Coordinates of C-alpha atoms in Angstrom, one line a residue:
M1 CA 0.0 0.0 0.0
D2 CA 1.5 3.3 -1.0
T3 CA 1.3 6.5 1.1
R4 CA -1.8 8.0 -0.7
E5 CA -3.7 4.7 -0.4
Y6 CA -2.8 4.6 3.3
L7 CA -4.2 8.1 3.9
Q8 CA -7.3 7.3 1.8
Q9 CA -8.3 4.5 4.1
V10 CA -10.6 7.1 5.9
K11 CA -12.4 7.9 2.7
T12 CA -12.7 4.2 1.8
L13 CA -14.2 3.3 5.1
T14 CA -16.5 6.4 5.1
V15 CA -17.9 5.3 1.7
K16 CA -18.5 1.8 2.9
I17 CA -20.4 3.1 5.9
E18 CA -22.5 5.4 3.7
Q19 CA -23.4 2.5 1.4
R20 CA -24.2 0.2 4.3
Q21 CA -26.5 2.9 5.8
C22 CA -28.4 3.1 2.5
E23 CA -28.8 -0.6 2.6
V24 CA -30.1 -0.4 6.2
N25 CA -32.5 2.4 5.2
E26 CA -33.9 0.2 2.4
L27 CA -34.4 -2.7 4.9
R28 CA -36.1 -0.3 7.4
E29 CA -38.5 0.8 4.7
A30 CA -39.3 -2.8 3.8
V31 CA -40.0 -3.7 7.4
M32 CA -42.1 -0.6 7.9
S33 CA -44.1 -1.2 4.8
V34 CA -45.4 -4.6 6.1
R35 CA -48.9 -4.0 7.4
S36 CA -50.1 -5.8 10.5
P37 CA -53.5 -7.5 10.3
A38 CA -56.5 -5.6 11.4
P39 CA -57.5 -6.5 15.0
D40 CA -61.0 -7.6 14.1
K41 CA -59.9 -10.0 11.4
E42 CA -59.4 -13.7 12.1
R43 CA -55.7 -14.5 12.4
V44 CA -54.3 -17.3 10.5
Q45 CA -51.0 -18.9 11.4
S46 CA -48.7 -18.8 8.4
S47 CA -45.0 -19.1 8.8
G48 CA -44.0 -17.8 5.3
T49 CA -44.7 -14.1 5.8
N50 CA -43.6 -14.1 9.5
D51 CA -40.4 -15.9 8.7
T52 CA -39.5 -13.5 5.9
L53 CA -40.3 -10.5 8.2
S54 CA -38.3 -12.0 11.1
E55 CA -35.4 -12.7 8.7
T56 CA -35.5 -9.2 7.4
V57 CA -35.6 -7.7 11.0
A58 CA -32.6 -10.0 12.0
K59 CA -30.7 -8.9 8.9
Y60 CA -31.5 -5.2 9.7
I61 CA -30.2 -5.6 13.3
G62 CA -27.1 -7.4 12.1
M63 CA -26.4 -4.6 9.6
V64 CA -26.9 -1.9 12.2
T65 CA -24.4 -3.7 14.4
D66 CA -22.0 -3.9 11.5
I67 CA -22.3 -0.1 11.0
E68 CA -21.7 0.6 14.6
D69 CA -18.5 -1.6 14.4
M70 CA -17.4 0.3 11.3
F71 CA -17.9 3.6 13.0
C72 CA -15.7 2.4 15.8
D73 CA -13.1 1.3 13.3
L74 CA -13.3 4.7 11.5
S75 CA -12.9 6.6 14.8
C76 CA -9.8 4.5 15.7
L77 CA -8.4 4.9 12.1
K78 CA -8.9 8.7 12.2
H79 CA -7.2 9.0 15.6
K80 CA -4.2 7.0 14.4
I81 CA -3.8 8.9 11.1
I82 CA -4.3 12.3 12.9
G83 CA -1.5 11.3 15.4
E84 CA 0.8 10.4 12.5
I85 CA 0.0 13.6 10.6
H86 CA 0.9 15.5 13.8
E87 CA 4.4 14.0 13.8
I88 CA 5.2 16.3 10.8
N89 CA 6.7 19.6 11.8
D90 CA 5.4 21.8 9.0
P91 CA 2.0 23.3 9.9
R92 CA 1.0 23.8 6.2
Y93 CA 1.6 20.1 5.6
I94 CA -0.3 19.1 8.7
E95 CA -3.3 21.3 7.7
V96 CA -3.5 20.1 4.1
L97 CA -3.2 16.5 5.1
Y98 CA -5.8 16.8 7.8
K99 CA -8.3 18.7 5.6
R100 CA -7.9 16.3 2.7
Y101 CA -7.5 12.9 4.2
V102 CA -9.4 13.2 7.5
E103 CA -12.1 15.8 6.8
L104 CA -12.3 14.6 3.2
K105 CA -12.6 18.1 1.8
K106 CA -12.3 19.0 -1.8
W107 CA -9.2 20.9 -3.1
E108 CA -11.2 24.1 -3.9
L109 CA -12.5 24.3 -0.3
I110 CA -9.1 23.6 1.2
A111 CA -7.5 26.3 -1.0
L112 CA -10.2 28.8 0.1
E113 CA -9.9 27.9 3.8
M114 CA -6.1 28.0 3.8
D115 CA -6.2 31.2 1.7
Y116 CA -3.9 29.7 -0.9
D117 CA -4.1 29.3 -4.6
Y118 CA -5.6 25.9 -5.8
D119 CA -2.3 24.9 -7.6
Y120 CA -0.3 25.8 -4.5
V121 CA -2.5 23.6 -2.3
R122 CA -2.1 20.7 -4.7
A123 CA 1.7 21.2 -4.7
L124 CA 1.7 21.3 -0.9
D125 CA -0.2 18.0 -0.9
V126 CA 2.3 16.3 -3.1
K127 CA 5.2 17.4 -0.8
A128 CA 3.2 16.6 2.3
V129 CA 2.3 13.1 1.1
K130 CA 5.9 12.4 0.1
L131 CA 7.2 13.6 3.5
F132 CA 4.5 11.6 5.3
G133 CA 5.6 8.4 3.4
E134 CA 9.3 9.0 3.9
T135 CA 9.2 9.9 7.5
I136 CA 6.1 8.6 9.2
L137 CA 5.3 5.4 7.3
S138 CA 8.9 4.4 6.9
A139 CA 9.6 5.0 10.6
H140 CA 6.5 2.9 11.6
T141 CA 7.5 0.1 9.1
N142 CA 11.1 0.1 10.4
T143 CA 9.8 -0.1 14.0
Q144 CA 7.6 -3.0 13.2
T145 CA 10.4 -4.8 11.4
D146 CA 12.8 -4.2 14.4
E147 CA 10.2 -5.6 16.8
L148 CA 10.1 -8.9 14.8

């Protein structure tokens, strides 16, 4: 995994969570659209519809649990990457890496917020990502290798 891919893990996990949430919303709508029988009607025991409904509810609960786990993973990942970004000494690099790879902001917005030209922000990113890879990721890789 190269440096940019490493930093983009936050975006990847965020996209997966958003897609899973769409899936959960669809399941919720499916469950809510099932009408319960009118109270004055005679009830007939049928396992087909109830089994399908119970399976859908179980799937819904499982997916909600998965999303909660993914949010926990995302929080831990962000905390780790923010800590690694903070190991860099140049505040411009820290800011551009944080805004782009943690807050997932677009280049135009980053340039506006940092009060820099768009092209300058992109050039800063290239330098910051290179430095991050050379110093932070290399140091962590060497530490892990030394521990083995």
